[in-house]
mmCIF file of C-alpha atoms in Angstrom:
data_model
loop_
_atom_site.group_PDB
_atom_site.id
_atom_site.type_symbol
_atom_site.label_atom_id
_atom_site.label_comp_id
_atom_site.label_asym_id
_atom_site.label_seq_id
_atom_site.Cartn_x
_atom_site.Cartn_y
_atom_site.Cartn_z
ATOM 1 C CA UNK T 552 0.000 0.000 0.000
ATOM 2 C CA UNK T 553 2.962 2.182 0.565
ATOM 3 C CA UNK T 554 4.093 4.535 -2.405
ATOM 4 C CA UNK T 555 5.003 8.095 -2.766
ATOM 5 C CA UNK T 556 3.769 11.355 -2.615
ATOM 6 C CA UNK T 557 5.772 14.242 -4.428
ATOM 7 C CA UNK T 558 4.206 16.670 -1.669
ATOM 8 C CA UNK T 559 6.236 14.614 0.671
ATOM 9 C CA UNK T 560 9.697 14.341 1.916
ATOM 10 C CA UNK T 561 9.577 10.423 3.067
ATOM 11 C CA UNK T 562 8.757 6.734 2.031
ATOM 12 C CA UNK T 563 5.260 6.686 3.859
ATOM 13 C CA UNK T 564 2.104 4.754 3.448
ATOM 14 C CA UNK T 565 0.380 7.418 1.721
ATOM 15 C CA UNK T 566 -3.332 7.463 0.775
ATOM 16 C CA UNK T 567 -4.529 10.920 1.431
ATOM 17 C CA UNK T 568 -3.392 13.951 0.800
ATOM 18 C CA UNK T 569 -2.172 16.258 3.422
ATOM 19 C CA UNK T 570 -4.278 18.522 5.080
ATOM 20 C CA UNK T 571 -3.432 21.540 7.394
ATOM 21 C CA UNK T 572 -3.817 20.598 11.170
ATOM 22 C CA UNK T 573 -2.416 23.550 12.556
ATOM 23 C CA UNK T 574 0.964 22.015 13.468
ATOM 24 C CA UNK T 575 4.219 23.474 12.471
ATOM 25 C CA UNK T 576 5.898 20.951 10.019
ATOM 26 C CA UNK T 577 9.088 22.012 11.533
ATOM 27 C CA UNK T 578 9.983 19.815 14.844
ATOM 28 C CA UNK T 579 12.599 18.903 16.971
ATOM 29 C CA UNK T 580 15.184 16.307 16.165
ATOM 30 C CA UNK T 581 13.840 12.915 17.560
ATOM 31 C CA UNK T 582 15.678 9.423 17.716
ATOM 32 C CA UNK T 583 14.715 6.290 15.612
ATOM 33 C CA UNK T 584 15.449 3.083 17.245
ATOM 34 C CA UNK T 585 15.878 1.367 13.600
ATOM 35 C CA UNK T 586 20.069 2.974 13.869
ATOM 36 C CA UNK T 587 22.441 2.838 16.583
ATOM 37 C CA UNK T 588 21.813 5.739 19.462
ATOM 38 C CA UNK T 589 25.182 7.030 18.022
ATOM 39 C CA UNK T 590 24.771 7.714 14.936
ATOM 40 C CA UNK T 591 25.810 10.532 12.842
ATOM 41 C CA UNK T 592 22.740 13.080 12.218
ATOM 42 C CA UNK T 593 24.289 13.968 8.987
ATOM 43 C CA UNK T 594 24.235 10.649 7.612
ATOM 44 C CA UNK T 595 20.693 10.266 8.604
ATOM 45 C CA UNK T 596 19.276 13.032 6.947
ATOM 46 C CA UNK T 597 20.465 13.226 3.837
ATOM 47 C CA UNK T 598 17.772 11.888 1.384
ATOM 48 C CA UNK T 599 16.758 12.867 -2.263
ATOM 49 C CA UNK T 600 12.104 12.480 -1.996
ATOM 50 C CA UNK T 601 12.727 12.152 -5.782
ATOM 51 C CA UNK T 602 14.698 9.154 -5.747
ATOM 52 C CA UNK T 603 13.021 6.402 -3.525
ATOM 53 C CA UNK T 604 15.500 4.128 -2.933
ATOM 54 C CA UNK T 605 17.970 7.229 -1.556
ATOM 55 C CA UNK T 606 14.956 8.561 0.550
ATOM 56 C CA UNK T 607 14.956 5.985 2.870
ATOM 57 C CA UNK T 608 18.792 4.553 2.849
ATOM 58 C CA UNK T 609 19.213 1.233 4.870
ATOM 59 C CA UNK T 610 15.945 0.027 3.831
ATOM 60 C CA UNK T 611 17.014 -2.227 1.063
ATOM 61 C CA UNK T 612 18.186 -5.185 3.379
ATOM 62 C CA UNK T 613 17.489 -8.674 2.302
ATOM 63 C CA UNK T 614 16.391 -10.939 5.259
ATOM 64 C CA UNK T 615 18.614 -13.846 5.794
ATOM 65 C CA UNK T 616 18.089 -16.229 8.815
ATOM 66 C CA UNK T 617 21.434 -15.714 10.256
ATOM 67 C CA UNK T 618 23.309 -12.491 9.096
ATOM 68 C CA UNK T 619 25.501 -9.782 10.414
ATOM 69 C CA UNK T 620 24.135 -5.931 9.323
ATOM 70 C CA UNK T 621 26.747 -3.007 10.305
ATOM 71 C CA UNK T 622 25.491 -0.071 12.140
ATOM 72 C CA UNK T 623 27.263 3.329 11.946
ATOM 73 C CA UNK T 624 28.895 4.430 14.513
ATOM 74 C CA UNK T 625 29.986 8.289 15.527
ATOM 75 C CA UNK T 626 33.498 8.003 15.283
ATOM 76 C CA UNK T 627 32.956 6.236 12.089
ATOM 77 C CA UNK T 628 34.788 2.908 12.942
ATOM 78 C CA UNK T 629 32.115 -0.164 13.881
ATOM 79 C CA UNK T 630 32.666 -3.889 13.903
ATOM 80 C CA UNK T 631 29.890 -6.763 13.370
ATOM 81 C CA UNK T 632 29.219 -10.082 14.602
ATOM 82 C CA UNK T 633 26.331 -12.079 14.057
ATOM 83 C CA UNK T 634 25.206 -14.924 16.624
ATOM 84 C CA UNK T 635 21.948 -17.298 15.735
ATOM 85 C CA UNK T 636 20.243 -13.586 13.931
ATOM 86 C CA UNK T 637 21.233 -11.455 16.289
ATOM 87 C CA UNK T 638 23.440 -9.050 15.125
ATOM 88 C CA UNK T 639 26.021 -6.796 17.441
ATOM 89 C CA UNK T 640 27.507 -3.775 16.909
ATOM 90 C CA UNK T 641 30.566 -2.461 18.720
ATOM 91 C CA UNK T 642 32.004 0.638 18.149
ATOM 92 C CA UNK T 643 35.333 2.025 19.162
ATOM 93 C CA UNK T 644 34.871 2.329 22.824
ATOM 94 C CA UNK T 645 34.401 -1.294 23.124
ATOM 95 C CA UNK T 646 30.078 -0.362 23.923
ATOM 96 C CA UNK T 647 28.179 -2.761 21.760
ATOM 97 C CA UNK T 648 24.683 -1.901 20.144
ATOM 98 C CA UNK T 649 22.323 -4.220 18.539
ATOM 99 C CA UNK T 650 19.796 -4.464 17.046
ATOM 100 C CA UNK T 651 17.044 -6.940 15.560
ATOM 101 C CA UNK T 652 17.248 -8.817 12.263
ATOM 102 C CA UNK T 653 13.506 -9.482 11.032
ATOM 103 C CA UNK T 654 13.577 -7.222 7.709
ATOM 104 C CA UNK T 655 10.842 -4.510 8.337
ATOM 105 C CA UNK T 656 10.691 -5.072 11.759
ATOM 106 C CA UNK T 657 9.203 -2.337 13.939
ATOM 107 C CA UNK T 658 9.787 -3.296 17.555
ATOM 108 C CA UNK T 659 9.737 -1.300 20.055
ATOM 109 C CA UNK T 660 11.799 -3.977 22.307
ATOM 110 C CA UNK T 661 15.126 -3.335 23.601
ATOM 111 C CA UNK T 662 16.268 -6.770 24.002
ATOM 112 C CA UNK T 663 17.294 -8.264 20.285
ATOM 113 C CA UNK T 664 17.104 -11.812 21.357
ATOM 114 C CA UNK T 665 13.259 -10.940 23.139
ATOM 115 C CA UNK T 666 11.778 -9.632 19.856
ATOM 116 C CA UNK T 667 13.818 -12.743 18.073
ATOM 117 C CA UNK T 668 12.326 -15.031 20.930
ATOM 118 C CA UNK T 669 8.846 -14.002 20.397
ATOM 119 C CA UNK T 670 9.256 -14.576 16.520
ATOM 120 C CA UNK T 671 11.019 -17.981 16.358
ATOM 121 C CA UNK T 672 8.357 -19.143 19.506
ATOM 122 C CA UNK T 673 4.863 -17.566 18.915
ATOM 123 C CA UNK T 674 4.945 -16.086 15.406
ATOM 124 C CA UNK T 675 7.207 -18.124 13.083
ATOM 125 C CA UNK T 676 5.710 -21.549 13.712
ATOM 126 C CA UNK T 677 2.104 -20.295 13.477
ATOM 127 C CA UNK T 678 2.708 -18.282 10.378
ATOM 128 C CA UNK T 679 -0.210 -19.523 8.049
ATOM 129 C CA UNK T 680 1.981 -20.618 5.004
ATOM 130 C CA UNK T 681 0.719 -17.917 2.608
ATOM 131 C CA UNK T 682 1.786 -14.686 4.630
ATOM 132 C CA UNK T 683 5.152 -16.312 5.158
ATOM 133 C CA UNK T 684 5.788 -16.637 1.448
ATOM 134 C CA UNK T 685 4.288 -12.762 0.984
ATOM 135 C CA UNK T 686 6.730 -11.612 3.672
ATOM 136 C CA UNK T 687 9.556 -12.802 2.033
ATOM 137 C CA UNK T 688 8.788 -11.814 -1.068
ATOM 138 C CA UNK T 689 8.099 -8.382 0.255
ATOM 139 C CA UNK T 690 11.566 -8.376 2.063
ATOM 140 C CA UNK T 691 12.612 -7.761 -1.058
ATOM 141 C CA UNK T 692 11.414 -4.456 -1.989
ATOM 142 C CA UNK T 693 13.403 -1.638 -1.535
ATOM 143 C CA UNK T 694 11.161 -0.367 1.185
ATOM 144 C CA UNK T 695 10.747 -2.817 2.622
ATOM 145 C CA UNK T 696 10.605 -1.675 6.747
ATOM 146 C CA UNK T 697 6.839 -0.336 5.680
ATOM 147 C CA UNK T 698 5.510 -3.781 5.804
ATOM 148 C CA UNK T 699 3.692 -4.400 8.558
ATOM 149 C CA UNK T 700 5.841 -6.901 10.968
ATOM 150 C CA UNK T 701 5.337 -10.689 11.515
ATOM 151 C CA UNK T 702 4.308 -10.003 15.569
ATOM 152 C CA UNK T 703 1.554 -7.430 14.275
ATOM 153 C CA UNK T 704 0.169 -9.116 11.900
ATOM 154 C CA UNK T 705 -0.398 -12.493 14.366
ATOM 155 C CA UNK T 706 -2.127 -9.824 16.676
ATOM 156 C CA UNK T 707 -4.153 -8.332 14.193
ATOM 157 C CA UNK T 708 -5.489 -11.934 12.640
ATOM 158 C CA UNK T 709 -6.132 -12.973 16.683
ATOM 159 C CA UNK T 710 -7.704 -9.820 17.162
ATOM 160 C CA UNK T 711 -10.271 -9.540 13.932
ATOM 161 C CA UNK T 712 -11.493 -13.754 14.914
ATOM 162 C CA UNK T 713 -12.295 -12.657 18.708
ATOM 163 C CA UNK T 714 -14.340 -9.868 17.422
ATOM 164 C CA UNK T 715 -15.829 -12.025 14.711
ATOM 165 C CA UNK T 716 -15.152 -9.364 12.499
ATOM 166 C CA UNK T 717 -17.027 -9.495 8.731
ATOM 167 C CA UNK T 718 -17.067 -6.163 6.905
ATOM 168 C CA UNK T 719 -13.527 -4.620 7.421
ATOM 169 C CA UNK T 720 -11.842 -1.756 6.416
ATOM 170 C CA UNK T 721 -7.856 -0.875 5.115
ATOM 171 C CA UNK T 722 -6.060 2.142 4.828
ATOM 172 C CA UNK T 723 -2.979 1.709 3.317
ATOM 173 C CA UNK T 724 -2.059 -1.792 1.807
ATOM 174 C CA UNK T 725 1.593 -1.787 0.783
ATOM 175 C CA UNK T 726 1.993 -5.425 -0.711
ATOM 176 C CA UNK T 727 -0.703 -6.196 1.674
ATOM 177 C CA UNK T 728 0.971 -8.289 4.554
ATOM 178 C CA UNK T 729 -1.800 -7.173 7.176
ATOM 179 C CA UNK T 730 -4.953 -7.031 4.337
ATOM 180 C CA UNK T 731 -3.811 -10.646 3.964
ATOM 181 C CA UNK T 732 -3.663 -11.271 7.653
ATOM 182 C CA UNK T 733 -7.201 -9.879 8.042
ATOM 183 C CA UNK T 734 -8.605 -11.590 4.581
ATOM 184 C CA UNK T 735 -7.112 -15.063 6.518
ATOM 185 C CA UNK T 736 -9.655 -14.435 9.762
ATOM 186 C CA UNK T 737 -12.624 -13.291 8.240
ATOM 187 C CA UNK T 738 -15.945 -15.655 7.140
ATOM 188 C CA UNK T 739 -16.040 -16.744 3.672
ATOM 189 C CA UNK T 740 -18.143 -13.989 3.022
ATOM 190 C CA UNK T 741 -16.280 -11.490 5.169
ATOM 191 C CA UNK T 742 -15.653 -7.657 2.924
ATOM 192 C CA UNK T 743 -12.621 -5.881 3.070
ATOM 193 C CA UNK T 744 -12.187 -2.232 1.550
ATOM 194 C CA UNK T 745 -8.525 -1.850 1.085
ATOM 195 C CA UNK T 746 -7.349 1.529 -0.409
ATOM 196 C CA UNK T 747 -3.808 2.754 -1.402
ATOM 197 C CA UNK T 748 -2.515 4.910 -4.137
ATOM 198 C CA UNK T 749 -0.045 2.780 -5.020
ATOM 199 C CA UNK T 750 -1.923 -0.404 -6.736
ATOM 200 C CA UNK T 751 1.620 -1.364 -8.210
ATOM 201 C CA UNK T 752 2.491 -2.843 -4.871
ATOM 202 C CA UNK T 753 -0.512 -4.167 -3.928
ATOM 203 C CA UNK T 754 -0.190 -6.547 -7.128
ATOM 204 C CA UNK T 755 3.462 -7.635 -6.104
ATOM 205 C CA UNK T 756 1.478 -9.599 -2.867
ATOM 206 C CA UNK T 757 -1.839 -10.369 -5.366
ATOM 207 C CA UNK T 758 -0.800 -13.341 -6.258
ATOM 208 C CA UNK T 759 -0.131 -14.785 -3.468
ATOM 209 C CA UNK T 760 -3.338 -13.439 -1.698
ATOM 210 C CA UNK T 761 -5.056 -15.093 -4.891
ATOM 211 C CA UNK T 762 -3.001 -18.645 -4.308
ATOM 212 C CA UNK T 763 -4.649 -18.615 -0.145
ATOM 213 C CA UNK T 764 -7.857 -18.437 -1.688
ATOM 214 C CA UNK T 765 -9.304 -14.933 0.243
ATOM 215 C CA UNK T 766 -8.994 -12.072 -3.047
ATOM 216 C CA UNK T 767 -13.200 -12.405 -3.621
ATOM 217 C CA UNK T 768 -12.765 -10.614 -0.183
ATOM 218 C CA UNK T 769 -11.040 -8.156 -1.107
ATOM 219 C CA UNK T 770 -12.233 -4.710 -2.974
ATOM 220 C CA UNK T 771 -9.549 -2.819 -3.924
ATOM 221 C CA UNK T 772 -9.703 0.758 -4.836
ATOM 222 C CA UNK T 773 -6.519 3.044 -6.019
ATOM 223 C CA UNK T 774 -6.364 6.390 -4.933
ATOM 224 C CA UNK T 775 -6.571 9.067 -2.055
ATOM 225 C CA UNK T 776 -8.724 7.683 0.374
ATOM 226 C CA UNK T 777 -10.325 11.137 1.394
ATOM 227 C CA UNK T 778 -12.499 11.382 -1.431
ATOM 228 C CA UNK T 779 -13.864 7.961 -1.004
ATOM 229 C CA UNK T 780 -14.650 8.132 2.754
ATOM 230 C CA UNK T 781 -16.119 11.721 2.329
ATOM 231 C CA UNK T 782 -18.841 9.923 -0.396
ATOM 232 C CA UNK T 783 -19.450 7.267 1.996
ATOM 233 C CA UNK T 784 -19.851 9.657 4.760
ATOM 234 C CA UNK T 785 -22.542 11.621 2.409
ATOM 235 C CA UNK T 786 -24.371 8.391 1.614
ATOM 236 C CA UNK T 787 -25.913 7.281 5.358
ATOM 237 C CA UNK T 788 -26.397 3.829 4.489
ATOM 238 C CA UNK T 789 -22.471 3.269 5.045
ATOM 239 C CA UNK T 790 -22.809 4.660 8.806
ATOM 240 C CA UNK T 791 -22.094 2.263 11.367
ATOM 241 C CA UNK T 792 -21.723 -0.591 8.898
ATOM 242 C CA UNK T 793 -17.624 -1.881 9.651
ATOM 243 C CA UNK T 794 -16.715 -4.004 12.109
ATOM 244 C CA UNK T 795 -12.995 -3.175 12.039
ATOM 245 C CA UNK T 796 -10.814 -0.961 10.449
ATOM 246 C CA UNK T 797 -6.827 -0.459 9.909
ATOM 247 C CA UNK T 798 -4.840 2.466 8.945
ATOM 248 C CA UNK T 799 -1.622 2.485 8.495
ATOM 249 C CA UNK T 800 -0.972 5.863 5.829
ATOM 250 C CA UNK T 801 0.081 9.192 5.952
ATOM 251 C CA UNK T 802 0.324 10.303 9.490
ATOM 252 C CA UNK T 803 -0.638 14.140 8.844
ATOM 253 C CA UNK T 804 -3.814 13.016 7.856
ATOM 254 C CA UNK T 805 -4.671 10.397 10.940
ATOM 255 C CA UNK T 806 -7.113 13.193 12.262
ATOM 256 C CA UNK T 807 -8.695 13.457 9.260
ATOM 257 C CA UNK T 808 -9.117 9.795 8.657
ATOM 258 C CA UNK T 809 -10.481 9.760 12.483
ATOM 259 C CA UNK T 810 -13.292 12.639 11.629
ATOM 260 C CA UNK T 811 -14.826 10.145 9.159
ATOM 261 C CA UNK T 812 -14.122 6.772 10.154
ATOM 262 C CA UNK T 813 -15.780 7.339 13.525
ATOM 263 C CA UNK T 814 -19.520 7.587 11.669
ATOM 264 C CA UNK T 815 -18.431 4.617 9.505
ATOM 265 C CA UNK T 816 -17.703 2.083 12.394
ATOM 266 C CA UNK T 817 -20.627 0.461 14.125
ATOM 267 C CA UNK T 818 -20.774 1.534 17.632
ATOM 268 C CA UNK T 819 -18.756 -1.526 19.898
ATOM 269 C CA UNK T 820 -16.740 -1.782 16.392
ATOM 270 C CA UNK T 821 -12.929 -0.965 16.874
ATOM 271 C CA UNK T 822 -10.296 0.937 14.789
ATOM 272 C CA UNK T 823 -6.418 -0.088 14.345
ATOM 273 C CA UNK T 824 -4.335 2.923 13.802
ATOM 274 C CA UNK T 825 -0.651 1.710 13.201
ATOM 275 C CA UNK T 826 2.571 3.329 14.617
ATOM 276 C CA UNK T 827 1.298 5.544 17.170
ATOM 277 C CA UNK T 828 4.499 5.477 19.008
ATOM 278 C CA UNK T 829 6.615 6.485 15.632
ATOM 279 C CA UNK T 830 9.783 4.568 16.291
ATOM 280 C CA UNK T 831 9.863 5.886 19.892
ATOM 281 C CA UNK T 832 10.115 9.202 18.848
ATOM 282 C CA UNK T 833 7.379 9.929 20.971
ATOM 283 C CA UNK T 834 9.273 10.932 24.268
ATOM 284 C CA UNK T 835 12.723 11.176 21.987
ATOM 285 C CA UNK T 836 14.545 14.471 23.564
ATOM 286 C CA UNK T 837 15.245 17.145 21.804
ATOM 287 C CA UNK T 838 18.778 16.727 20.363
ATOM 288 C CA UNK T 839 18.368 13.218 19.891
ATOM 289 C CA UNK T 840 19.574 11.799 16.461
ATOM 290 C CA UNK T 841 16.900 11.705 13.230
ATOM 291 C CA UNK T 842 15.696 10.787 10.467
ATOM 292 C CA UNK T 843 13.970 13.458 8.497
ATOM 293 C CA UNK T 844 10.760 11.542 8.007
ATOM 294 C CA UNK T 845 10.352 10.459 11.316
ATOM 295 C CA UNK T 846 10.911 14.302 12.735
ATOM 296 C CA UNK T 847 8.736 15.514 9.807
ATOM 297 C CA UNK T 848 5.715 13.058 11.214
ATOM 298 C CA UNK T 849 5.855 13.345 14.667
ATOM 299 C CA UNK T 850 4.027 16.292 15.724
ATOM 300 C CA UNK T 851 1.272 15.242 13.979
ATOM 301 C CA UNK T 852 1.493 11.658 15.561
ATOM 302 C CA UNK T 853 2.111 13.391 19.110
ATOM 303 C CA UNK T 854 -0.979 15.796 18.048
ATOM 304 C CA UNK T 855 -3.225 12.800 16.967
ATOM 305 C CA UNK T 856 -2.283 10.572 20.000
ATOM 306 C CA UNK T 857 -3.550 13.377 22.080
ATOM 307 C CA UNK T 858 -6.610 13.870 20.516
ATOM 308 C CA UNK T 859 -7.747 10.364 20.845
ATOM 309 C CA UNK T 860 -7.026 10.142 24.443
ATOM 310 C CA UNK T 861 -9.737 13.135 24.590
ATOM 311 C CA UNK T 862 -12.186 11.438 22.738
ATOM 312 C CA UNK T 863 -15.555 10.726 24.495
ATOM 313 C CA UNK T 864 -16.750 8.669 21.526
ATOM 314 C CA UNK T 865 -14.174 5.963 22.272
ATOM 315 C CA UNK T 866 -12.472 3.740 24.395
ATOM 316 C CA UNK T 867 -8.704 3.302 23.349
ATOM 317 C CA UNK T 868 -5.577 1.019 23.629
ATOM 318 C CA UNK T 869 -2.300 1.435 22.776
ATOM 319 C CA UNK T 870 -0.217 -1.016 22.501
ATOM 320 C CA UNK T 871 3.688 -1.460 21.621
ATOM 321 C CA UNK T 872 3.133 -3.797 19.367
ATOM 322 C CA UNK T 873 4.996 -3.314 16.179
ATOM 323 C CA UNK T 874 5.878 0.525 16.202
ATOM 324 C CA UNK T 875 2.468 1.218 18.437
ATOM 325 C CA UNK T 876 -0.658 0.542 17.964
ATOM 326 C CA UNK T 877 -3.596 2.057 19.160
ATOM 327 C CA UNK T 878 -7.508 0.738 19.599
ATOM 328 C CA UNK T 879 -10.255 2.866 19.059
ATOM 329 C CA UNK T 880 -13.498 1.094 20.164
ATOM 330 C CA UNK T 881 -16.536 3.228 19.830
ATOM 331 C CA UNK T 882 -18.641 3.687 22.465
ATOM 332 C CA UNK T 883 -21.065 6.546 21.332
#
């Protein structure tokens, strides 16, 4: 689902287009726990939006079980080792910082060997067969650290069966790692409306989606998803009609998304909106190394977060699952 936006200065699951919130675009450096605490800002935030694979360097990493991945340190000199897919860092001071080897990963989990614990134990082994084949083949995209991880997508297939979920909502696909997770749980006749502007990726995980047997689930429709939830919003007979919905797009337009898809979930129904804790950079301090993208993003997260915890209409959730997630389940 994830793709582009010229208006944009990062790789981002983009649907909508941005909208003025009132927030300054202009933030304060923030820290991104996908590179070592010690890395140089300068090499961080260098990117060309025209070229994608130079907008988000480090992204093009192809999983391996077992593999060593070097980190960059300050003073420019690092070493690797790799032990059973963990992979260490140590830089010239002798401190060693590692971090995890699932490609596209978004844990929030200090401990390397925890997140790879809770992989190789509860994930792997319980992987239907179908989104392990799409997550490999989506580790090799050049972006690919927008799929949704292996953890979150068990949660999200758990999840969508104890609410006995049937007419679901997604926006922002990518090569559709959690549409396929959600087609997977639903009833035969279960509906998903998946949206994303980029339907070029969406067909590199098709095929596979077609092989498991779920794409008569699925209606997929390229494009902003603005205009379509504003005509669904003017035509009442789409009110209160999902049972779940996920979003996982452009973060500057998370309110907006909220202003609409609060009339268009039943009441008891729940919303997913993914990485609500924005690679930590949540409580990051100010001087904190950066990536341009995540500093660009992450007033409006902070701004969204904030808003939802006001929200009468809902109970909420988050979670640090993934790179945060938080529940939405209307109430009023």
């Amino acid at each position: 689902m994830c793709c582009f936006d010229s208006n944009l200065p990062t790789p981002n699951r983009v649907v909508g287009r941005s909208s003025s919130t009132g927030l300054n675009r202009t933030s304060t450096s923030i820290y991104t726990p996908y590179v070592a605490l010690n890395t140089q800002v300068s090499s961080l935030t260098t990117f060309n939006p025209s070229n994608k694979r130079n907008a988000f360097p480090s992204v093009n990493r192809k999983k391996t079980g077992n593999r060593s991945r070097k980190l960059m340190a300050l003073n420019g000199e690092t070493k690797t080792e790799s032990t059973n897919g963990e992979a260490k860092t140590e830089s010239k001071n002798g401190e060693q910082v590692s971090r995890h080897q699932e490609v596209g990963h978004k844990s929030l989990l200090q401990s390397d060997a925890l997140y790879q614990y809770i992989l190789e134990t509860s994930v792997y082994p319980r992987e239907p067969e179908p989104m392990k084949e799409l997550r490999e083949v989506t580790a090799k995209h050049p972006w690919n650290i927008m799929t949704t991880s292996a953890d979150e997508g068990q949660f999200l297939n758990m999840l969508l069966k104890l609410v006995n979920a049937k007419n679901t909502m997604e926006i922002g696909v990518f090569t559709g790692y959690s549409l396929l997770a959600t087609a997977l749980a639903l009833p035969d006749d279960g509906k998903i409306l998946a949206m994303d502007i980029n339907r070029e990726n969406y067909e590199m995980g098709l095929p596979i989606i077609e092989k498991a047997g779920v794409a008569h689930k699925i209606e997929f429709k390229e494009g902003p998803a603005m205009p379509i939830l504003d005509e669904m919003i003017a035509d009442e007979k789409y009110h209160g009609t999902f049972d779940f919905i996920f979003v996982d797009a452009d973060k500057d337009n998370y309110i907006n998304y909220h202003k609409r898809l609060i009339d268009l979930v039943k009441v008891g129904g729940l919303i997913g909106y993914d990485n609500t804790l924005w690679n930590g950079s949540v409580v990051s301090p100010p001087d904190a190394p950066m990536r341009k993208y995540v500093r660009y993003y992450r007033d409006f997260v902070l701004e969204f977060n904030k808003a939802l915890s006001a929200d009468a209409r809902i109970e909420i959730c988050m979670l640090p699952v993934g790179d945060g997630i938080t529940l939405c389940r209307r109430i009023k």
